[in-house]
Amino acid sequence: MVSDNGEEAKIVRYSGSTEKQIIQWDEQGHPLYSNRQFFKYLCENGNLDICLADNGANAVVVVSAVGKFRFRYTGNQPEESFYPYGITTDSQNRILIADKIKDNIHLVHQDGHLLGLIDNYDLQSPRCVCVDSKGNLFVAEQYTRKVKKIQYYQ
């Protein structure tokens, strides 16, 4: 969540209506997430890591279940911008991230290195992603309003 004044961004974990955990700072006291009023998408993998696609920072930030910073993923090409939108994880804890501007999906290992790009399905502004129990990737395209089913990994 980003505060109304735009000065703070944090993840708050609840159990029912009870606040259980706030994740906001790294070990050096720096903010983990951009405080800019851009979209942020999050998911949790099978290890209970929290993965947040921070569109305002052009990065995905992953923290452990206890809120400890694990890594920041900023795309596969340092000289190119990365525009993360939708994010999900699969049964092997791999992270799938929609890059709406580049029309592809980044497939990232649970430890933060790129495994590959899903870019051969004529995706057009992929915005939201999810993986079903059979390992199928579903990609929702923003402007075409289509949902594409992709078998992405063998």
mmCIF file of C-alpha atoms in Angstrom:
data_model
loop_
_atom_site.group_PDB
_atom_site.id
_atom_site.type_symbol
_atom_site.label_atom_id
_atom_site.label_comp_id
_atom_site.label_asym_id
_atom_site.label_seq_id
_atom_site.Cartn_x
_atom_site.Cartn_y
_atom_site.Cartn_z
ATOM 1 C CA MET A 1 0.000 0.000 0.000
ATOM 2 C CA VAL A 2 1.116 3.579 -0.622
ATOM 3 C CA SER A 3 0.136 6.220 1.915
ATOM 4 C CA ASP A 4 -2.314 8.926 0.883
ATOM 5 C CA ASN A 5 0.436 11.548 0.855
ATOM 6 C CA GLY A 6 2.613 9.291 -1.344
ATOM 7 C CA GLU A 7 5.513 9.312 1.110
ATOM 8 C CA GLU A 8 5.487 5.667 2.210
ATOM 9 C CA ALA A 9 4.995 2.294 0.560
ATOM 10 C CA LYS A 10 4.759 -0.922 2.530
ATOM 11 C CA ILE A 11 3.256 -4.374 2.605
ATOM 12 C CA VAL A 12 1.001 -5.150 5.539
ATOM 13 C CA ARG A 13 0.183 -8.773 6.357
ATOM 14 C CA TYR A 14 -3.107 -9.423 8.139
ATOM 15 C CA SER A 15 -4.720 -12.372 9.825
ATOM 16 C CA GLY A 16 -8.391 -11.579 9.610
ATOM 17 C CA SER A 17 -8.570 -7.933 10.615
ATOM 18 C CA THR A 18 -5.449 -8.097 12.813
ATOM 19 C CA GLU A 19 -2.231 -6.551 11.501
ATOM 20 C CA LYS A 20 0.516 -9.182 11.816
ATOM 21 C CA GLN A 21 3.497 -7.771 9.920
ATOM 22 C CA ILE A 22 4.703 -4.632 8.154
ATOM 23 C CA ILE A 23 7.362 -4.947 5.451
ATOM 24 C CA GLN A 24 8.803 -1.589 4.476
ATOM 25 C CA TRP A 25 12.587 -1.269 5.029
ATOM 26 C CA ASP A 26 15.732 -3.204 4.119
ATOM 27 C CA GLU A 27 18.462 -4.038 6.659
ATOM 28 C CA GLN A 28 20.128 -0.647 6.098
ATOM 29 C CA GLY A 29 16.900 1.234 6.745
ATOM 30 C CA HIS A 30 16.262 2.085 3.080
ATOM 31 C CA PRO A 31 12.746 1.761 1.661
ATOM 32 C CA LEU A 32 12.138 -1.503 -0.173
ATOM 33 C CA TYR A 33 9.447 -0.085 -2.444
ATOM 34 C CA SER A 34 8.982 3.091 -4.432
ATOM 35 C CA ASN A 35 6.636 5.598 -2.884
ATOM 36 C CA ARG A 36 5.471 6.767 -6.257
ATOM 37 C CA GLN A 37 1.792 6.437 -7.054
ATOM 38 C CA PHE A 38 2.273 3.700 -9.653
ATOM 39 C CA PHE A 39 0.724 0.256 -9.760
ATOM 40 C CA LYS A 40 2.146 -2.427 -7.519
ATOM 41 C CA TYR A 41 1.267 -6.090 -7.968
ATOM 42 C CA LEU A 42 2.155 -8.816 -5.518
ATOM 43 C CA CYS A 43 2.063 -12.547 -5.023
ATOM 44 C CA GLU A 44 3.449 -15.135 -2.653
ATOM 45 C CA ASN A 45 5.350 -18.238 -3.736
ATOM 46 C CA GLY A 46 5.372 -21.720 -2.195
ATOM 47 C CA ASN A 47 8.248 -20.710 0.122
ATOM 48 C CA LEU A 48 6.070 -17.817 1.349
ATOM 49 C CA ASP A 49 8.418 -15.279 -0.252
ATOM 50 C CA ILE A 50 6.552 -12.102 -1.144
ATOM 51 C CA CYS A 51 7.171 -10.897 -4.694
ATOM 52 C CA LEU A 52 6.160 -7.334 -5.535
ATOM 53 C CA ALA A 53 6.198 -5.889 -9.059
ATOM 54 C CA ASP A 54 6.907 -2.218 -8.407
ATOM 55 C CA ASN A 55 6.080 -0.367 -11.606
ATOM 56 C CA GLY A 56 7.255 2.938 -10.131
ATOM 57 C CA ALA A 57 10.744 1.521 -9.515
ATOM 58 C CA ASN A 58 10.882 -0.604 -12.690
ATOM 59 C CA ALA A 59 11.757 -3.596 -10.512
ATOM 60 C CA VAL A 60 10.495 -6.695 -8.778
ATOM 61 C CA VAL A 61 11.399 -6.848 -5.086
ATOM 62 C CA VAL A 62 11.378 -10.200 -3.292
ATOM 63 C CA VAL A 63 11.424 -10.569 0.483
ATOM 64 C CA SER A 64 11.283 -13.687 2.640
ATOM 65 C CA ALA A 65 8.252 -14.646 4.710
ATOM 66 C CA VAL A 66 9.759 -12.771 7.659
ATOM 67 C CA GLY A 67 10.259 -9.644 5.542
ATOM 68 C CA LYS A 68 14.010 -9.939 4.925
ATOM 69 C CA PHE A 69 15.162 -8.551 1.563
ATOM 70 C CA ARG A 70 16.186 -11.357 -0.824
ATOM 71 C CA PHE A 71 16.729 -9.663 -4.193
ATOM 72 C CA ARG A 72 15.682 -6.990 -6.653
ATOM 73 C CA TYR A 73 15.118 -8.009 -10.291
ATOM 74 C CA THR A 74 15.359 -5.183 -12.833
ATOM 75 C CA GLY A 75 15.073 -7.048 -16.114
ATOM 76 C CA ASN A 76 17.453 -8.891 -18.356
ATOM 77 C CA GLN A 77 19.209 -5.940 -20.037
ATOM 78 C CA PRO A 78 20.759 -3.274 -17.791
ATOM 79 C CA GLU A 79 20.654 -0.687 -20.570
ATOM 80 C CA GLU A 80 16.934 -1.236 -21.242
ATOM 81 C CA SER A 81 13.987 -0.254 -19.080
ATOM 82 C CA PHE A 82 11.858 -2.906 -17.423
ATOM 83 C CA TYR A 83 8.132 -2.301 -16.939
ATOM 84 C CA PRO A 84 6.745 -4.938 -14.544
ATOM 85 C CA TYR A 85 3.003 -5.249 -14.236
ATOM 86 C CA GLY A 86 1.277 -8.532 -13.411
ATOM 87 C CA ILE A 87 3.195 -11.116 -11.407
ATOM 88 C CA THR A 88 2.602 -14.715 -10.370
ATOM 89 C CA THR A 89 4.533 -17.789 -9.312
ATOM 90 C CA ASP A 90 4.253 -21.413 -10.336
ATOM 91 C CA SER A 91 4.494 -24.744 -8.504
ATOM 92 C CA GLN A 92 8.305 -24.651 -8.755
ATOM 93 C CA ASN A 93 8.417 -21.160 -7.192
ATOM 94 C CA ARG A 94 9.502 -19.545 -10.446
ATOM 95 C CA ILE A 95 8.344 -15.967 -10.857
ATOM 96 C CA LEU A 96 6.503 -14.862 -14.001
ATOM 97 C CA ILE A 97 6.356 -11.128 -14.649
ATOM 98 C CA ALA A 98 4.411 -9.332 -17.385
ATOM 99 C CA ASP A 99 6.348 -6.538 -19.108
ATOM 100 C CA LYS A 100 3.493 -4.608 -20.679
ATOM 101 C CA ILE A 101 5.662 -2.266 -22.743
ATOM 102 C CA LYS A 102 7.976 -4.931 -24.209
ATOM 103 C CA ASP A 103 5.103 -7.381 -24.779
ATOM 104 C CA ASN A 104 6.764 -10.320 -23.042
ATOM 105 C CA ILE A 105 6.841 -12.354 -19.846
ATOM 106 C CA HIS A 106 10.025 -12.752 -17.794
ATOM 107 C CA LEU A 107 10.496 -16.218 -16.292
ATOM 108 C CA VAL A 108 12.721 -15.760 -13.232
ATOM 109 C CA HIS A 109 14.225 -18.353 -10.876
ATOM 110 C CA GLN A 110 13.170 -18.117 -7.221
ATOM 111 C CA ASP A 111 16.685 -16.826 -6.460
ATOM 112 C CA GLY A 112 16.407 -13.950 -8.928
ATOM 113 C CA HIS A 113 18.155 -14.910 -12.152
ATOM 114 C CA LEU A 114 16.428 -14.876 -15.515
ATOM 115 C CA LEU A 115 15.519 -18.296 -16.891
ATOM 116 C CA GLY A 116 14.025 -16.991 -20.118
ATOM 117 C CA LEU A 117 11.619 -14.680 -21.863
ATOM 118 C CA ILE A 118 8.220 -15.737 -23.117
ATOM 119 C CA ASP A 119 7.999 -13.578 -26.196
ATOM 120 C CA ASN A 120 6.912 -15.825 -29.058
ATOM 121 C CA TYR A 121 3.134 -15.710 -28.546
ATOM 122 C CA ASP A 122 2.337 -12.336 -30.147
ATOM 123 C CA LEU A 123 1.472 -10.825 -26.773
ATOM 124 C CA GLN A 124 0.041 -7.313 -26.875
ATOM 125 C CA SER A 125 0.336 -5.278 -23.662
ATOM 126 C CA PRO A 126 0.256 -8.214 -21.220
ATOM 127 C CA ARG A 127 -1.086 -6.843 -17.966
ATOM 128 C CA CYS A 128 -2.117 -9.723 -15.711
ATOM 129 C CA VAL A 129 -0.756 -13.249 -15.371
ATOM 130 C CA CYS A 130 -1.667 -16.387 -13.452
ATOM 131 C CA VAL A 131 -0.694 -20.058 -13.518
ATOM 132 C CA ASP A 132 -3.185 -22.858 -12.936
ATOM 133 C CA SER A 133 -2.573 -26.166 -11.141
ATOM 134 C CA LYS A 134 -1.698 -27.838 -14.462
ATOM 135 C CA GLY A 135 1.090 -25.353 -15.176
ATOM 136 C CA ASN A 136 -0.735 -23.364 -17.844
ATOM 137 C CA LEU A 137 0.051 -19.664 -17.951
ATOM 138 C CA PHE A 138 -2.869 -17.319 -18.558
ATOM 139 C CA VAL A 139 -2.018 -13.842 -19.814
ATOM 140 C CA ALA A 140 -4.577 -11.031 -19.945
ATOM 141 C CA GLU A 141 -3.856 -8.366 -22.547
ATOM 142 C CA GLN A 142 -4.877 -4.862 -21.594
ATOM 143 C CA TYR A 143 -6.032 -3.342 -24.864
ATOM 144 C CA THR A 144 -7.239 -6.388 -26.809
ATOM 145 C CA ARG A 145 -9.101 -7.685 -23.734
ATOM 146 C CA LYS A 146 -7.982 -11.193 -24.669
ATOM 147 C CA VAL A 147 -6.756 -13.900 -22.328
ATOM 148 C CA LYS A 148 -4.170 -16.234 -23.829
ATOM 149 C CA LYS A 149 -3.369 -19.702 -22.507
ATOM 150 C CA ILE A 150 0.318 -20.601 -22.833
ATOM 151 C CA GLN A 151 2.209 -23.795 -22.033
ATOM 152 C CA TYR A 152 5.468 -22.099 -21.176
ATOM 153 C CA TYR A 153 7.781 -24.631 -19.575
ATOM 154 C CA GLN A 154 8.432 -28.325 -19.971
#
